[in-house]
């Protein structure tokens, strides 16, 4: 058999392994050394391929695909620095438990370390930012090597989705010639292995005691609508308050509840009249910094602090955890119900819950009042966005100001809206590419709330959005630079230091940006124009850009006024 046929058969076995473990989508960044794998994948009718010439954007696009399906998604590139450009998205995938399979083509061993072009050390390139690393052997066609190739394809995809999900790296060296035999069709009688790591805990002895106390449920992770509903049901059963940031989908899962307490960043800015005796934390802490400050400052050491996480990653950076339960949300909620019935549980914490409900009502009234005093602004647009969206649409929130403005100012809505974001590492890179990947999967109108710096970081993604004709509406909070730093201590620096290092004005002309990539452009200056722009963008088949102009200090002044007013009226 020729070397070409050996390579082709070997790679077909590898691809079959990927497919048998659930891989249906692969994003390809073209290059020379990756040619054999790219060609065979691109021609496979069972795999949906996307082509993106920018490896950094491609990896975040794949992250979006995987984030929206929770299925393994592949990213493929050639050798050299192409693989290095995958790194930011891989870091995000590791921290957010997103199943990516990174396929990097490489030069053969004899070309490494001797000055061959487009060659660098790709061994364990991503260090501990991946769950697993595999250096594949050079292609062979023996029965043993075909099973070896198949097994690593199947195992890589399966490992990426096994609890805890995350990225897996496979490095594949190829010798020339690099064109595979495209006429070759091979039938393999291999079957993928199946992995299950679901934790079932039949009993937690402390549960009945915890349930009878004054408790608080905290959500600091992305939830599906089903998971959000289950946790709201849990809070209602216990008569406990439940808080979470926008990605928890507690405010948008259609199930309204007086137990869900929004505006946590405002409510926790003041000392609460009573402290909880029990906290159940799912995932990390929410985005609201005042929640973290309050817990760190006021909670006494006698509190029962329970961290529940099926991934067993125990995101407890305040080191307050007293119990760690390796259970998924459904299992835990069912266990609470079962043990509650077995012990004749009946919630009696109505007064405890009413304190939180009164705080919520006061916070919401003050926010509405202060927003009404101001003209149309970034803050007002962020507070109203959920209300203007339709059920089943998607909202992707960028980091920095975008997610915080929605978290602080938006009200719950009686709509099923999927709110998503990249909160694994909290970076502003790759936001548009991730949102594009989500949109390519869901095909629903996807709204992206983003700042001008985050847009600038990932403008290459607009080409992908244009080419795929994705139904995306970008809402750009344009305060000409890093508005988040106006909320942070750096703001106290002298202007000659603050301006170039943190404010970083970039003077983007967003109308020209939209025009360059054939997007529809809006710049509303009133609430009425804002609502009209959202409506008109929804009717477009191509993408749209809505620019909300503001000054970096405006959201800071508004938020400080809200906190001051709440502090004066808070009892």
XYZ file of C-alpha atoms in Angstrom:
571
model
C 0.000 0.000 0.000
C 1.316 3.486 -0.843
C 2.171 6.003 1.871
C -0.770 8.064 0.650
C -3.218 5.183 1.193
C -1.685 4.362 4.589
C -2.204 7.936 5.759
C -5.747 8.052 4.387
C -6.846 4.807 6.029
C -5.251 5.796 9.325
C -7.018 9.182 9.357
C -10.373 7.740 8.306
C -10.177 5.467 11.347
C -9.401 8.490 13.551
C -12.334 10.465 12.104
C -14.702 7.541 12.630
C -13.627 7.456 16.276
C -14.425 11.148 16.663
C -17.866 10.640 15.114
C -18.677 7.549 17.156
C -18.120 9.558 20.325
C -20.518 12.286 19.235
C -18.487 14.797 17.248
C -20.675 16.386 14.571
C -18.998 19.749 14.019
C -15.400 20.779 13.291
C -14.006 24.261 12.620
C -11.083 24.277 10.185
C -8.417 26.952 9.873
C -6.739 26.150 6.542
C -3.032 25.451 6.212
C -0.594 23.141 4.497
C 0.390 20.565 7.113
C -3.230 19.956 8.157
C -4.282 19.250 4.549
C -4.886 15.474 4.839
C -7.134 15.701 7.895
C -8.874 18.868 6.706
C -9.733 17.374 3.309
C -11.090 14.119 4.715
C -13.170 15.885 7.370
C -14.477 18.463 4.904
C -15.661 15.701 2.566
C -17.320 13.648 5.314
C -21.122 14.010 4.954
C -21.652 13.226 8.647
C -19.556 16.163 9.869
C -20.581 19.806 9.580
C -17.496 21.897 8.855
C -16.893 25.620 9.196
C -13.872 27.373 7.690
C -12.308 30.365 9.456
C -8.879 31.644 8.394
C -8.256 33.360 11.745
C -7.297 30.632 14.244
C -8.072 32.781 17.272
C -11.550 33.593 16.016
C -12.046 30.000 14.811
C -11.377 28.616 18.285
C -13.843 30.978 19.936
C -16.400 30.179 17.221
C -15.969 26.484 18.072
C -16.338 27.379 21.736
C -19.708 28.925 20.893
C -20.796 25.832 18.968
C -19.870 23.591 21.892
C -21.308 25.949 24.495
C -24.724 25.875 22.846
C -24.892 22.094 22.373
C -22.582 20.723 25.100
C -21.389 18.237 22.476
C -17.733 17.790 21.461
C -16.623 20.232 18.768
C -13.300 19.988 16.948
C -10.892 22.732 15.890
C -8.188 21.936 13.356
C -5.136 23.963 12.323
C -1.775 23.598 10.670
C 1.590 23.511 12.437
C 3.441 26.412 14.035
C 1.989 29.583 15.521
C -1.453 28.686 14.176
C -1.802 26.350 17.152
C -0.724 29.100 19.550
C -3.607 31.276 18.381
C -6.058 28.678 19.714
C -4.782 29.271 23.248
C -7.177 31.977 24.593
C -10.292 30.004 23.666
C -8.792 26.837 25.144
C -8.204 28.620 28.449
C -11.841 29.745 28.420
C -13.049 26.237 27.565
C -11.049 24.734 30.437
C -12.448 27.111 33.029
C -16.017 26.972 31.649
C -16.018 23.161 31.127
C -16.704 23.319 27.391
C -15.909 20.157 25.357
C -13.408 21.072 22.636
C -11.107 18.675 20.800
C -8.048 20.552 19.520
C -6.465 18.909 16.493
C -3.078 20.398 15.643
C -1.145 19.178 12.621
C 2.612 18.958 13.113
C 5.846 18.288 11.247
C 7.293 14.784 11.646
C 9.933 14.187 14.353
C 12.880 14.538 11.954
C 11.826 18.112 11.096
C 11.637 19.320 14.686
C 14.378 21.336 16.337
C 16.441 21.652 13.177
C 15.147 24.939 11.760
C 12.384 23.556 9.513
C 9.906 26.280 8.544
C 6.572 26.610 10.336
C 7.791 24.290 13.081
C 7.870 24.806 16.812
C 7.528 22.674 19.924
C 3.855 21.643 20.061
C 4.316 18.969 22.744
C 1.899 19.712 25.571
C 1.531 23.187 24.096
C -1.499 24.032 26.224
C -0.034 22.707 29.487
C -2.659 22.121 32.174
C -5.284 24.125 30.279
C -6.429 20.882 28.661
C -7.780 17.739 30.289
C -5.645 15.423 28.231
C -2.840 15.538 25.659
C -2.082 12.901 23.022
C 0.870 12.821 20.620
C -0.261 10.612 17.757
C 2.086 8.231 15.974
C 2.916 8.767 12.328
C 0.328 7.078 10.085
C 0.492 3.294 9.643
C -2.087 0.935 8.149
C -1.662 -2.245 10.181
C -4.726 -3.546 12.005
C -3.179 -2.555 15.335
C -2.486 0.988 14.187
C -5.959 1.446 12.708
C -7.501 0.415 16.025
C -5.011 2.714 17.789
C -6.019 5.646 15.563
C -9.730 4.930 15.975
C -9.410 4.556 19.752
C -7.674 7.909 20.179
C -10.304 9.659 18.054
C -13.124 8.089 20.083
C -11.403 8.564 23.417
C -10.547 12.231 22.753
C -14.127 13.206 21.976
C -15.496 11.102 24.847
C -12.990 12.576 27.308
C -13.929 16.128 26.315
C -17.552 15.603 27.423
C -16.885 13.370 30.430
C -17.373 15.096 33.782
C -15.836 17.582 34.179
C -16.107 18.533 30.514
C -13.241 20.450 28.937
C -10.738 20.729 26.093
C -8.561 17.850 24.887
C -5.475 18.258 22.672
C -4.388 15.808 19.964
C -1.172 16.578 18.036
C -0.929 14.785 14.669
C 2.397 14.698 12.764
C 2.336 14.138 8.976
C 4.994 13.487 6.379
C 4.612 14.528 2.769
C 2.845 13.921 0.436
C -0.027 15.674 2.186
C -2.860 15.002 -0.275
C -4.884 11.980 0.883
C -6.444 9.412 -1.443
C -9.909 10.913 -1.821
C -11.188 7.879 -3.730
C -10.605 5.553 -0.772
C -13.668 4.337 1.148
C -13.049 2.145 4.189
C -15.531 0.314 6.418
C -14.431 -0.174 10.019
C -16.040 -2.516 12.519
C -14.986 -0.450 15.513
C -17.311 0.805 18.244
C -16.821 3.756 20.529
C -16.448 3.322 24.237
C -19.044 4.974 26.424
C -18.150 6.867 29.563
C -20.397 7.878 32.417
C -19.311 9.800 35.472
C -22.695 10.866 36.838
C -22.595 10.909 40.613
C -25.576 9.491 42.502
C -25.642 10.112 46.232
C -28.541 8.343 47.910
C -28.476 10.241 51.184
C -26.965 13.312 52.815
C -27.527 13.019 56.594
C -27.287 16.784 57.190
C -30.022 17.722 54.701
C -33.025 17.691 57.050
C -31.164 19.920 59.531
C -30.055 22.345 56.829
C -33.562 22.585 55.383
C -35.030 23.791 58.665
C -32.672 26.789 58.917
C -32.596 30.245 57.327
C -30.980 29.460 54.008
C -29.779 31.205 50.861
C -29.202 29.659 47.433
C -26.426 31.232 45.342
C -25.909 30.453 41.648
C -22.624 31.403 39.973
C -22.721 29.221 36.878
C -24.502 29.025 33.545
C -27.797 27.142 33.768
C -30.187 25.799 31.191
C -33.803 26.917 31.510
C -34.711 23.482 32.897
C -31.996 23.715 35.558
C -33.081 27.257 36.463
C -36.687 26.111 36.907
C -35.626 23.212 39.129
C -33.630 25.526 41.386
C -36.481 28.020 41.609
C -38.791 25.117 42.554
C -36.249 24.143 45.203
C -36.187 27.690 46.614
C -40.006 27.768 46.739
C -40.135 24.401 48.496
C -37.722 25.640 51.183
C -39.025 29.230 51.238
C -35.456 30.451 50.757
C -34.277 33.362 48.601
C -32.255 32.480 45.497
C -29.813 34.786 43.714
C -27.766 34.446 40.549
C -26.240 36.525 37.776
C -27.708 36.805 34.237
C -26.061 33.591 32.992
C -28.001 31.597 35.598
C -31.168 32.262 33.527
C -33.160 32.619 36.760
C -34.601 35.882 35.427
C -35.485 34.537 31.984
C -36.666 30.917 32.369
C -40.339 31.968 32.134
C -41.119 30.675 35.634
C -41.639 33.771 37.747
C -41.100 33.469 41.467
C -41.007 35.802 44.448
C -38.121 33.701 45.746
C -35.778 34.911 43.004
C -34.090 38.114 44.209
C -32.530 40.201 41.395
C -30.313 43.287 41.820
C -28.062 41.383 44.219
C -25.167 43.808 43.720
C -27.333 46.606 45.126
C -28.985 44.602 47.912
C -25.646 43.269 49.159
C -24.110 46.748 49.131
C -25.701 47.234 52.575
C -25.499 45.040 55.672
C -28.521 42.790 55.811
C -30.584 42.713 59.030
C -30.038 38.971 59.391
C -27.420 36.570 58.088
C -28.228 33.169 56.601
C -27.475 30.093 58.644
C -27.008 27.915 55.569
C -25.773 28.736 52.066
C -26.035 26.326 49.142
C -23.707 27.436 46.359
C -23.944 25.998 42.831
C -20.855 26.745 40.740
C -18.818 29.845 41.547
C -19.975 33.128 43.069
C -22.121 35.386 40.845
C -20.687 38.362 38.964
C -21.973 40.832 41.606
C -18.885 41.869 43.551
C -20.879 43.030 46.586
C -22.110 39.466 47.113
C -18.519 38.312 47.472
C -17.634 41.255 49.727
C -20.640 40.657 51.978
C -20.015 36.930 52.340
C -16.350 37.492 53.077
C -16.977 40.309 55.560
C -20.112 39.391 57.480
C -20.611 35.655 57.534
C -19.675 34.031 60.807
C -17.684 30.845 61.041
C -20.654 28.804 62.295
C -22.487 28.955 58.977
C -23.051 25.776 56.976
C -21.589 26.573 53.558
C -22.376 23.800 51.076
C -20.803 23.697 47.588
C -22.714 21.517 45.107
C -20.944 20.674 41.853
C -21.153 17.506 39.772
C -17.771 18.425 38.248
C -16.095 18.225 41.664
C -14.109 21.364 40.900
C -15.102 23.052 44.176
C -14.967 26.691 43.117
C -14.676 28.001 46.659
C -12.068 30.744 46.427
C -13.235 32.297 49.729
C -12.479 28.959 51.420
C -15.766 28.930 53.321
C -17.024 25.510 52.247
C -17.992 23.146 55.062
C -19.524 20.457 52.820
C -18.879 19.476 49.194
C -21.491 17.428 47.352
C -20.607 15.863 43.944
C -24.148 15.934 42.521
C -25.784 17.447 39.491
C -28.686 19.826 39.985
C -31.475 17.400 39.167
C -30.128 14.709 41.504
C -29.698 17.195 44.338
C -33.182 18.704 43.957
C -34.748 15.248 43.894
C -32.768 14.271 46.978
C -33.992 17.328 48.911
C -37.593 16.496 47.999
C -37.176 12.831 48.937
C -35.552 13.507 52.280
C -37.994 16.311 53.002
C -40.947 13.981 52.538
C -39.263 11.264 54.602
C -38.800 13.660 57.548
C -42.150 15.446 57.251
C -40.517 18.740 56.252
C -42.690 21.852 56.096
C -41.048 25.231 55.423
C -41.649 27.888 58.077
C -39.223 30.580 56.914
C -41.809 33.066 55.599
C -40.471 35.990 57.665
C -36.908 35.270 56.525
C -37.972 35.310 52.886
C -40.047 38.473 53.306
C -36.936 40.467 54.334
C -35.377 39.658 50.955
C -38.549 40.404 49.033
C -38.810 43.848 50.638
C -35.163 44.535 49.780
C -35.852 43.532 46.162
C -38.909 45.796 45.924
C -36.963 48.768 47.291
C -33.991 48.102 44.977
C -36.194 47.844 41.896
C -38.111 51.039 42.727
C -34.908 53.045 43.207
C -33.355 51.705 39.989
C -36.459 52.661 37.997
C -36.532 56.104 39.578
C -32.866 56.874 38.925
C -32.980 55.577 35.339
C -36.022 57.739 34.632
C -34.122 60.846 35.731
C -31.428 60.232 33.122
C -31.714 60.523 29.373
C -31.183 57.540 27.083
C -27.867 55.893 27.950
C -25.829 52.686 28.017
C -27.351 51.896 31.405
C -30.924 52.393 30.245
C -30.411 50.317 27.106
C -28.885 47.517 29.185
C -31.753 47.598 31.683
C -34.415 47.344 28.946
C -32.805 44.835 26.613
C -34.411 41.700 28.080
C -37.830 43.343 27.928
C -37.403 44.052 24.208
C -36.373 40.505 23.319
C -38.725 37.777 22.118
C -39.064 34.311 23.651
C -36.479 31.762 22.449
C -34.043 34.457 21.318
C -30.485 34.403 22.629
C -28.625 37.095 24.542
C -24.836 36.830 24.673
C -23.247 39.140 27.243
C -19.695 40.344 26.908
C -17.570 40.696 30.018
C -16.632 43.950 31.772
C -19.470 46.501 31.756
C -21.994 44.633 29.592
C -22.782 41.758 31.947
C -22.585 43.996 35.026
C -25.056 46.561 33.698
C -27.583 43.831 32.928
C -26.953 42.147 36.281
C -27.443 45.380 38.220
C -30.216 47.075 36.284
C -32.342 44.604 34.293
C -35.650 43.263 35.593
C -36.901 39.660 35.398
C -39.064 38.912 32.367
C -41.750 36.307 31.747
C -39.990 34.969 28.665
C -37.815 31.970 27.862
C -34.613 33.747 26.784
C -31.280 31.948 26.754
C -28.649 34.223 28.330
C -25.053 33.157 27.707
C -21.507 34.468 28.081
C -17.834 33.535 28.561
C -17.345 33.611 32.334
C -14.711 30.886 32.581
C -11.741 33.274 32.486
C -13.854 36.443 32.068
C -11.824 37.764 29.126
C -13.052 40.166 26.474
C -11.314 38.322 23.622
C -13.276 36.075 21.277
C -16.702 37.363 22.320
C -18.062 37.859 18.793
C -16.634 34.570 17.548
C -18.225 32.660 20.441
C -21.566 34.341 19.845
C -21.281 33.512 16.138
C -20.761 29.850 16.979
C -23.856 29.878 19.185
C -25.889 31.610 16.477
C -24.729 29.111 13.848
C -26.096 26.305 16.025
C -29.324 27.829 17.291
C -30.234 29.917 14.215
C -32.428 32.101 16.420
C -31.920 35.855 16.550
C -28.874 36.364 18.763
C -28.321 39.685 20.503
C -24.784 40.494 21.655
C -24.273 43.227 24.245
C -20.629 44.250 23.961
C -18.270 47.163 24.571
C -16.232 48.871 21.889
C -12.921 47.401 23.134
C -14.264 43.827 23.100
C -15.619 44.446 19.584
C -12.218 45.734 18.483
C -10.522 42.637 19.937
C -12.561 40.314 17.722
C -13.626 42.250 14.622
C -12.410 39.429 12.375
C -15.467 37.490 13.530
C -17.664 39.898 11.567
C -16.391 38.296 8.368
C -17.617 34.908 9.611
C -20.960 36.427 10.623
C -21.297 37.988 7.180
C -20.323 34.827 5.271
C -22.683 32.574 7.235
C -25.489 35.170 7.146
C -26.023 34.760 10.855
C -29.040 36.480 12.475
C -27.010 38.552 14.927
C -27.685 41.987 16.378
C -24.654 43.639 17.973
C -25.463 46.247 20.613
C -22.219 48.122 21.162
C -21.807 50.189 24.328
C -19.371 52.705 22.892
C -17.795 54.831 25.605
C -14.547 55.023 23.619
C -12.364 52.657 25.587
C -12.221 50.657 28.796
C -15.251 51.926 30.664
C -14.972 49.219 33.317
C -11.878 50.908 34.746
C -13.957 53.921 35.719
C -15.558 51.615 38.317
C -12.186 50.439 39.624
C -9.467 51.992 41.846
C -7.373 52.851 38.760
C -9.793 55.752 38.239
C -7.995 57.605 41.051
C -4.796 57.790 39.008
C -3.686 61.015 37.373
C -5.186 61.585 33.931
C -1.822 61.230 32.173
C -1.583 57.687 33.604
C -5.250 56.661 33.541
C -6.031 57.809 30.005
C -3.414 55.858 27.992
C -3.193 52.771 30.226
C -6.820 52.162 31.264
C -9.272 54.461 29.490
C -7.516 53.520 26.209
C -9.640 55.520 23.761
C -9.654 53.910 20.300
C -12.033 56.235 18.396
C -13.779 53.495 16.411
C -16.152 54.648 13.684
C -18.772 51.926 14.120
C -20.804 52.989 11.104
C -17.773 52.255 8.920
C -17.234 48.943 10.728
C -20.802 47.895 9.949
C -20.461 49.023 6.337
C -17.198 47.113 5.847
C -18.925 43.837 6.691
C -22.312 44.652 5.061
C -24.154 45.142 8.357
C -27.138 47.395 8.980
C -26.235 50.328 11.268
C -28.320 52.197 13.868
C -27.440 54.886 16.383
C -30.496 55.556 18.576
C -30.525 58.665 20.739
C -33.883 58.163 22.479
C -35.736 55.248 24.053
C -38.168 55.250 21.139
C -35.353 55.067 18.570
C -33.717 52.302 20.624
C -36.866 50.172 20.635
C -37.340 50.800 16.909
C -33.734 49.768 16.145
C -34.196 46.458 17.988
C -37.417 45.800 16.076
C -35.912 46.677 12.683
C -32.756 44.643 13.252
C -34.908 41.604 14.018
C -36.554 41.828 10.596
C -33.211 41.715 8.767
C -31.779 38.532 7.306
C -28.226 39.842 7.728
C -26.554 41.158 10.838
C -27.020 44.577 12.417
C -25.020 46.911 14.644
C -26.710 49.226 17.139
C -24.342 51.788 18.625
C -25.140 53.250 22.054
C -22.822 56.198 22.607
C -21.877 57.227 26.124
C -19.154 58.561 28.379
C -17.044 56.288 30.531
C -18.040 57.945 33.797
C -21.823 58.057 33.165
C -22.600 54.494 34.357
C -20.374 55.059 37.408
C -22.228 58.207 38.485
C -25.619 56.572 37.954
C -24.646 53.481 39.946
C -23.268 55.571 42.806
C -26.516 57.571 42.941
C -28.490 54.317 43.085
C -26.319 52.939 45.914
C -26.574 56.196 47.879
C -30.347 56.319 47.510
C -30.721 52.666 48.479
C -28.492 53.171 51.517
C -30.628 56.086 52.733
C -33.906 54.162 52.424
C -32.621 50.720 53.409
C -33.824 49.527 56.812
